């Protein structure tokens, strides 16, 4: 028979509310199994007869028989005809076994990771706000997305292709979507793309990781903007690359500092349409100089065109990839900013010689992107809905940027100076007061406002202090309320 404490332990496990969804026999079986795993019931110890245990627990004998049968099938107990049921001889669960002091110490230590694993874990990863609040950057307006239209197109795909949408698809991406992406970037971004050069991925972050690991070796140098997009820096750091910061001015990346470098790099990463986070646009002469430099030294240009759809002053400059006749540019795009984050579709337009290697490497990461979403997006683009949505949101976002700039100048004057960008989804603001950047960010967070500090995006944190204010996902009324709340929080911080 069980000891009183063992029987009470089984009763408590069976009665626990967290286990209520399990069938009764499963609860009994799990409770006894746990006693064995914990070493409370040692090898060879007899279990109560099924009738006696059923009476003690107030359940039917059949319930106990099913529980014992499962324990026997899993190898935890032995059942001997005429003798009863006994805990199986398993040294792993020796009677009364407890962790030694040394074992307990090892269990509580940080795991032994590879150098790359340590770098990835140490980076903190990329954390996205599940429910964005003002002023989270880089988040589009999703509440007005034409969801009924999207659902109708999705139903059309299911009706026409049926079970085919449930199968694996081409790891390079479905042909209709690759063709639609190529047509779009050629028309709107002046790219030199074709369907066979497009690789559909889950995100621009995945594209950056692929570039870091497929085009460069640990220890290789990569030129990177300063300040820079944190996701790129973390991807390059995790791959063991040496990031060499190149300053950014009002005309974008200072390319002269690249061409003058005595030690060459294997690649350069840039956000030329709307530099992240300053919003500067890379001047045409610098684009051409960079293209010639890459061709001369056989290096790669990694162009992240993350939100070029949203340009508010004049026509956007053609992408670097479209100006590059030497095929040294990897062009990265995403639908996370232009449509909605939950879509999880990004893409790269690759030089022809990189298509097969990058596609094969992609199969080692996640195989392929979901075909249903790809095919629905393809129809959304083919029907002209994507272009119409972008044009609508461009007007909405331009208005929201104007509202935010006006409110910042009205309520935050004396604290910050807005640096109005020509496009994008966030407004850079530079501190003009004596408050430390960390103090400002913390004060905002205490009142429910998220600001991304600029210093963390800069090499050695030597640049201007300030923050980014995302505006795309928030109505003018929401923006006004949040700016007033932020102003009050900063006034309080200044007094303390």
XYZ file of C-alpha atoms in Angstrom:
496
model
C 0.000 0.000 0.000
C 0.932 3.647 -0.413
C 2.132 5.528 2.606
C -0.308 8.146 3.797
C 1.828 10.990 2.338
C 2.038 9.231 -1.044
C -1.709 8.665 -1.174
C -2.349 12.321 -0.276
C 0.039 13.394 -3.021
C -1.917 11.373 -5.589
C -5.206 12.808 -4.319
C -3.872 16.369 -4.543
C -2.592 15.830 -8.102
C -5.915 14.337 -9.222
C -7.932 17.168 -7.632
C -5.744 20.061 -8.841
C -7.739 22.516 -11.017
C -4.912 22.713 -13.557
C -5.446 19.022 -14.385
C -9.226 19.166 -14.638
C -9.255 18.847 -18.441
C -7.566 15.413 -18.286
C -9.603 12.201 -18.112
C -9.658 10.784 -14.584
C -7.562 7.721 -15.442
C -4.901 9.994 -16.989
C -4.731 12.092 -13.823
C -4.211 8.993 -11.673
C -1.596 7.641 -14.080
C 0.304 10.958 -14.202
C 0.226 11.317 -10.394
C 1.741 7.859 -9.847
C 4.265 8.388 -12.659
C 5.407 11.612 -10.990
C 6.002 9.784 -7.695
C 8.191 7.299 -9.576
C 10.107 9.984 -11.510
C 10.721 11.943 -8.279
C 12.141 8.813 -6.641
C 9.382 8.758 -4.008
C 8.375 5.280 -5.205
C 11.602 3.347 -5.647
C 12.336 0.436 -7.979
C 10.616 -2.802 -6.943
C 8.163 -1.129 -4.606
C 4.658 -2.602 -4.755
C 1.651 -0.513 -5.801
C -1.723 -0.827 -4.080
C -4.160 -3.335 -5.506
C -6.436 -1.666 -8.034
C -9.539 -2.295 -5.878
C -7.927 -0.841 -2.736
C -6.607 2.261 -4.549
C -9.995 2.801 -6.209
C -11.656 2.840 -2.774
C -9.028 5.223 -1.354
C -9.450 7.672 -4.248
C -13.212 7.295 -4.582
C -13.059 6.215 -8.242
C -14.006 3.061 -10.125
C -11.696 0.064 -10.298
C -11.751 0.349 -14.123
C -10.205 3.814 -13.807
C -7.287 2.405 -11.810
C -6.868 -0.541 -14.220
C -6.613 1.822 -17.192
C -4.076 3.971 -15.304
C -1.985 0.916 -14.353
C -2.210 -0.387 -17.900
C -0.783 2.857 -19.279
C 2.018 2.888 -16.697
C 2.881 -0.684 -17.705
C 2.832 0.182 -21.398
C 5.233 3.070 -20.766
C 7.599 0.830 -18.803
C 7.149 2.479 -15.422
C 5.646 -0.546 -13.670
C 5.682 -4.325 -13.984
C 2.521 -6.406 -13.569
C 2.985 -9.946 -12.240
C 0.083 -12.371 -12.395
C -0.911 -13.374 -8.867
C 1.524 -10.945 -7.244
C 0.343 -7.454 -8.217
C 1.978 -4.346 -9.685
C 5.510 -3.118 -8.881
C 7.684 -0.165 -9.825
C 9.972 -1.262 -12.665
C 13.720 -1.622 -12.110
C 14.939 1.708 -13.532
C 18.186 3.136 -12.257
C 17.281 6.580 -13.597
C 14.607 6.845 -10.916
C 16.427 5.269 -8.005
C 14.571 5.342 -4.636
C 14.879 8.656 -2.905
C 17.299 9.997 -5.516
C 17.891 13.721 -5.194
C 20.092 16.121 -7.099
C 23.574 16.363 -5.633
C 24.866 19.821 -4.762
C 27.071 19.678 -7.881
C 24.136 18.598 -10.116
C 21.937 21.347 -8.719
C 24.684 23.915 -9.352
C 25.045 22.790 -12.988
C 21.287 22.877 -13.509
C 21.153 26.522 -12.408
C 24.135 27.656 -14.484
C 23.732 29.420 -17.813
C 23.707 26.914 -20.702
C 26.938 26.260 -22.579
C 26.262 27.831 -25.963
C 28.324 28.122 -29.108
C 30.056 31.433 -29.818
C 27.335 32.276 -32.325
C 24.626 31.146 -29.882
C 26.125 33.313 -27.153
C 26.183 36.306 -29.502
C 22.584 35.730 -30.576
C 21.347 35.348 -27.010
C 23.414 38.296 -25.802
C 21.930 40.556 -28.471
C 18.530 40.373 -26.810
C 16.898 39.537 -30.132
C 14.306 41.675 -31.884
C 11.320 42.402 -29.673
C 8.100 43.572 -31.249
C 5.139 45.103 -29.400
C 2.216 42.689 -29.698
C -0.273 45.485 -29.036
C 1.466 48.704 -30.112
C 0.980 51.838 -28.083
C 2.131 55.355 -28.948
C 4.783 55.908 -30.212
C 6.026 52.448 -31.232
C 7.921 52.893 -34.492
C 7.592 50.997 -37.767
C 4.017 49.785 -37.226
C 1.423 50.505 -39.944
C -2.270 51.236 -39.462
C -4.058 47.870 -39.449
C -7.533 48.848 -38.228
C -8.538 50.162 -41.663
C -6.960 47.368 -43.700
C -9.491 45.992 -46.269
C -9.895 42.679 -44.496
C -13.166 41.628 -46.262
C -11.409 41.998 -49.620
C -8.425 39.980 -48.390
C -10.741 37.230 -47.107
C -12.598 37.122 -50.426
C -9.348 36.670 -52.333
C -8.266 33.984 -49.878
C -11.546 32.107 -50.439
C -10.992 32.308 -54.199
C -7.560 30.735 -53.815
C -8.928 27.928 -51.631
C -11.805 27.241 -54.019
C -9.608 27.089 -57.111
C -6.580 25.262 -55.706
C -8.154 23.271 -52.866
C -5.824 20.884 -51.050
C -2.865 22.067 -53.116
C -2.611 25.072 -50.792
C -2.046 22.692 -47.869
C 1.131 21.180 -49.340
C 4.755 22.279 -49.386
C 5.523 24.913 -51.966
C 8.592 26.082 -53.849
C 11.172 27.289 -51.282
C 11.933 30.213 -53.596
C 8.278 31.287 -53.341
C 5.180 30.778 -55.457
C 5.655 31.912 -59.034
C 2.613 34.260 -59.081
C 3.901 36.194 -56.069
C 7.483 36.368 -57.349
C 6.184 37.708 -60.658
C 3.966 40.279 -58.893
C 6.870 41.440 -56.704
C 9.177 41.793 -59.710
C 6.576 43.804 -61.619
C 5.995 46.056 -58.613
C 9.635 46.859 -57.790
C 10.436 47.429 -61.464
C 7.574 49.897 -61.848
C 7.634 51.658 -58.489
C 11.276 51.393 -57.419
C 13.103 51.357 -60.744
C 14.551 47.932 -59.977
C 16.035 45.414 -62.408
C 14.058 42.360 -61.318
C 12.468 39.260 -62.785
C 10.471 36.485 -61.134
C 13.422 34.085 -61.245
C 15.561 36.544 -59.215
C 13.049 36.977 -56.379
C 13.286 34.873 -53.206
C 10.222 35.060 -50.924
C 11.073 34.957 -47.212
C 9.272 35.478 -43.915
C 10.860 38.847 -43.147
C 13.613 41.313 -43.918
C 15.325 40.090 -40.738
C 15.585 36.619 -42.248
C 17.074 38.175 -45.377
C 19.702 39.992 -43.290
C 20.659 36.774 -41.492
C 20.973 34.944 -44.818
C 23.220 37.670 -46.217
C 25.376 37.725 -43.083
C 25.928 33.976 -43.123
C 26.041 33.285 -46.860
C 28.113 36.206 -48.137
C 30.597 36.726 -45.312
C 32.732 34.645 -42.951
C 33.199 35.222 -39.214
C 35.712 38.029 -38.769
C 34.935 39.679 -42.116
C 34.266 43.409 -42.104
C 30.939 44.954 -43.115
C 30.428 48.696 -43.450
C 27.267 49.786 -41.673
C 25.513 53.121 -41.295
C 26.025 55.056 -38.072
C 23.420 55.327 -36.627
C 22.068 52.041 -37.958
C 19.043 49.780 -37.920
C 19.452 47.611 -34.805
C 18.174 44.451 -36.532
C 20.982 44.576 -39.093
C 23.667 45.196 -36.496
C 22.416 42.287 -34.389
C 22.290 39.947 -37.403
C 25.874 40.848 -38.337
C 27.137 40.607 -34.757
C 25.524 37.173 -34.359
C 27.302 35.984 -37.514
C 30.637 37.039 -36.029
C 31.229 39.934 -38.430
C 33.146 43.107 -37.673
C 30.777 46.041 -38.099
C 32.621 49.177 -39.236
C 30.485 52.304 -38.635
C 30.278 54.908 -41.410
C 28.680 58.266 -40.485
C 25.435 59.544 -41.972
C 24.719 63.176 -42.814
C 21.753 64.929 -44.426
C 22.590 63.279 -47.773
C 22.808 59.788 -46.304
C 25.815 57.523 -45.923
C 29.148 59.368 -46.273
C 30.465 57.185 -49.091
C 33.827 59.014 -49.234
C 34.712 57.384 -45.911
C 34.157 53.966 -47.492
C 36.250 54.582 -50.593
C 39.031 56.055 -48.434
C 39.190 53.073 -46.065
C 42.639 51.400 -46.156
C 41.089 48.072 -45.177
C 38.266 46.930 -47.418
C 35.070 45.256 -46.269
C 33.225 42.365 -47.906
C 29.878 44.225 -47.870
C 28.096 47.448 -47.020
C 24.645 47.658 -45.453
C 22.478 50.712 -46.047
C 18.898 52.022 -45.982
C 19.146 54.551 -48.826
C 15.492 55.522 -49.354
C 14.805 56.572 -45.744
C 17.885 56.065 -43.645
C 17.022 54.442 -40.339
C 16.701 56.296 -38.021
C 17.553 59.765 -39.418
C 15.204 59.640 -42.426
C 17.914 60.986 -44.799
C 17.847 59.953 -48.468
C 21.119 58.828 -50.040
C 22.135 61.301 -52.752
C 22.393 60.039 -56.336
C 26.107 60.795 -56.734
C 26.825 58.774 -53.581
C 24.746 55.871 -54.893
C 26.722 55.802 -58.120
C 30.042 56.060 -56.272
C 29.055 53.170 -54.027
C 28.044 51.015 -57.012
C 31.417 51.626 -58.698
C 33.282 50.878 -55.467
C 31.424 47.574 -55.052
C 32.125 46.554 -58.640
C 35.806 47.477 -58.439
C 36.407 45.534 -55.216
C 33.856 42.730 -55.832
C 32.005 43.467 -52.614
C 28.275 43.315 -51.904
C 25.751 46.096 -51.348
C 22.936 45.020 -49.005
C 20.083 47.462 -49.648
C 17.225 47.422 -47.123
C 14.262 49.238 -48.724
C 12.043 48.689 -45.701
C 9.390 51.424 -46.125
C 10.068 53.238 -49.391
C 6.361 53.052 -50.335
C 5.720 55.932 -47.986
C 7.450 58.975 -49.476
C 5.737 62.304 -48.816
C 7.850 64.919 -50.604
C 8.271 64.496 -54.360
C 9.132 61.287 -56.161
C 11.277 58.694 -54.360
C 14.780 58.097 -55.748
C 15.258 54.877 -57.720
C 16.642 52.040 -55.641
C 20.375 51.304 -55.731
C 19.727 47.852 -57.198
C 18.106 49.380 -60.279
C 21.151 51.574 -60.879
C 23.661 48.735 -60.464
C 24.659 47.188 -63.814
C 27.232 44.943 -62.148
C 24.815 42.757 -60.100
C 26.531 43.426 -56.777
C 23.359 44.565 -54.948
C 21.033 42.450 -52.804
C 17.699 44.280 -52.558
C 15.546 43.559 -49.473
C 11.843 44.422 -49.204
C 8.989 43.596 -46.851
C 5.202 43.770 -46.674
C 5.268 44.146 -42.884
C 5.257 47.942 -43.123
C 3.116 48.370 -46.252
C 0.329 45.900 -45.287
C 0.332 44.312 -41.824
C 2.936 42.687 -39.514
C 1.057 39.387 -39.164
C 1.476 38.641 -42.879
C 5.118 37.588 -42.334
C 6.208 37.942 -45.947
C 9.395 39.645 -47.061
C 11.579 39.145 -50.115
C 14.967 39.700 -51.716
C 15.817 40.491 -55.329
C 19.096 38.684 -55.879
C 21.927 38.807 -58.381
C 21.468 35.741 -60.640
C 24.503 33.931 -59.203
C 23.063 34.093 -55.654
C 19.571 32.708 -56.339
C 20.370 29.004 -55.969
C 22.741 29.313 -52.973
C 20.334 31.566 -51.060
C 17.331 29.354 -51.840
C 19.139 26.219 -50.672
C 20.256 27.988 -47.493
C 16.703 29.109 -46.881
C 15.506 25.470 -46.874
C 17.706 24.873 -43.821
C 15.946 27.650 -41.886
C 12.210 27.193 -42.398
C 11.677 25.398 -45.702
C 9.248 27.824 -47.296
C 6.675 30.513 -46.583
C 2.997 29.561 -46.256
C 1.544 29.152 -49.739
C -1.964 30.387 -48.842
C -0.698 33.794 -47.741
C 1.617 34.033 -50.754
C -1.117 33.260 -53.268
C -3.578 35.633 -51.614
C -0.993 38.406 -51.629
C -0.253 37.719 -55.303
C -3.930 38.265 -56.170
C -4.040 41.356 -53.984
C -1.168 42.795 -56.003
C -2.336 41.578 -59.427
C -5.766 43.142 -58.906
C -4.268 46.566 -58.218
C -5.377 46.475 -54.571
C -1.859 46.731 -53.164
C -1.108 49.898 -55.118
C -4.468 51.399 -54.151
C -3.917 50.569 -50.463
C -0.431 52.083 -50.473
C -1.677 55.278 -52.123
C -4.465 55.591 -49.557
C -2.145 54.991 -46.604
C 0.469 57.358 -48.016
C -2.081 60.169 -47.720
C -3.156 59.053 -44.239
C 0.415 58.796 -42.962
C 1.432 62.153 -44.468
C -1.432 63.779 -42.544
C -0.463 62.008 -39.319
C 3.147 63.101 -39.711
C 2.029 66.718 -40.145
C -0.162 66.443 -37.056
C 2.653 64.952 -34.980
C 5.193 67.572 -36.066
C 2.756 70.394 -35.244
C 1.951 68.922 -31.819
C 5.600 68.266 -30.955
C 6.468 71.871 -31.764
C 3.505 73.104 -29.716
C 3.740 70.918 -26.603
C 7.354 69.674 -26.530
C 9.091 72.921 -27.448
C 12.102 73.353 -25.167
C 12.499 69.603 -24.828
C 13.040 68.346 -28.391
C 13.550 69.455 -31.971
C 11.786 67.341 -34.638
C 13.800 66.344 -37.711
C 11.039 66.036 -40.299
C 11.750 63.183 -42.751
C 10.684 63.033 -46.411
C 9.005 59.706 -45.752
C 8.807 56.674 -43.518
C 6.728 55.758 -40.498
C 8.615 57.513 -37.682
C 9.750 60.999 -36.696
C 13.264 61.481 -35.262
C 13.441 64.019 -32.435
C 16.676 65.421 -30.968
C 16.804 66.464 -27.319
C 17.392 70.178 -26.721
C 17.043 70.094 -22.919
C 19.258 68.962 -20.057
C 17.353 65.712 -19.509
C 19.265 62.521 -20.256
C 17.867 60.350 -23.027
C 17.361 57.421 -20.651
C 15.447 59.680 -18.258
C 13.120 60.765 -21.068
C 12.509 57.216 -22.339
C 11.824 55.937 -18.808
C 9.492 58.834 -17.984
C 7.522 58.159 -21.167
C 7.281 54.466 -20.447
C 5.832 55.105 -16.998
C 2.857 56.858 -18.601
C 2.297 54.199 -21.280
C 4.330 55.729 -24.112
C 7.078 53.872 -26.014
C 10.034 55.811 -27.412
C 13.085 54.311 -29.100
C 16.223 56.094 -27.934
C 18.618 57.211 -30.664
C 21.848 56.653 -28.731
C 21.437 52.871 -28.752
C 21.454 52.967 -32.557
C 24.784 54.792 -32.703
C 28.288 53.359 -32.591
C 29.718 53.864 -29.105
C 26.669 56.043 -28.346
C 28.558 59.191 -29.357
C 25.895 60.963 -31.447
C 22.931 63.182 -30.691
C 20.553 62.138 -27.918
C 16.907 61.827 -28.788
C 14.230 59.356 -29.768
C 11.994 58.066 -32.547
C 8.232 58.606 -32.533
C 6.216 56.211 -34.671
C 3.037 57.809 -35.971
C 1.514 55.579 -38.676
C -0.609 53.357 -36.428
C -2.240 56.167 -34.443
C -5.092 58.534 -35.309
C -4.628 62.322 -34.958
C -6.725 62.227 -31.782
C -4.583 59.427 -30.324
C -1.426 61.300 -31.295
C -2.621 64.496 -29.608
C -3.532 62.707 -26.387
C -0.193 60.908 -26.274
C 1.875 64.035 -26.995
C 0.121 65.921 -24.181
C 0.731 62.999 -21.832
C 4.400 62.914 -22.847
C 4.753 66.661 -22.322
C 3.357 66.347 -18.807
C 5.720 63.449 -18.047
C 8.742 65.435 -19.279
C 7.799 68.499 -17.267
C 7.579 66.306 -14.172
C 10.943 64.695 -14.959
C 12.554 68.129 -15.424
C 11.359 69.248 -11.972
C 12.547 66.138 -10.128
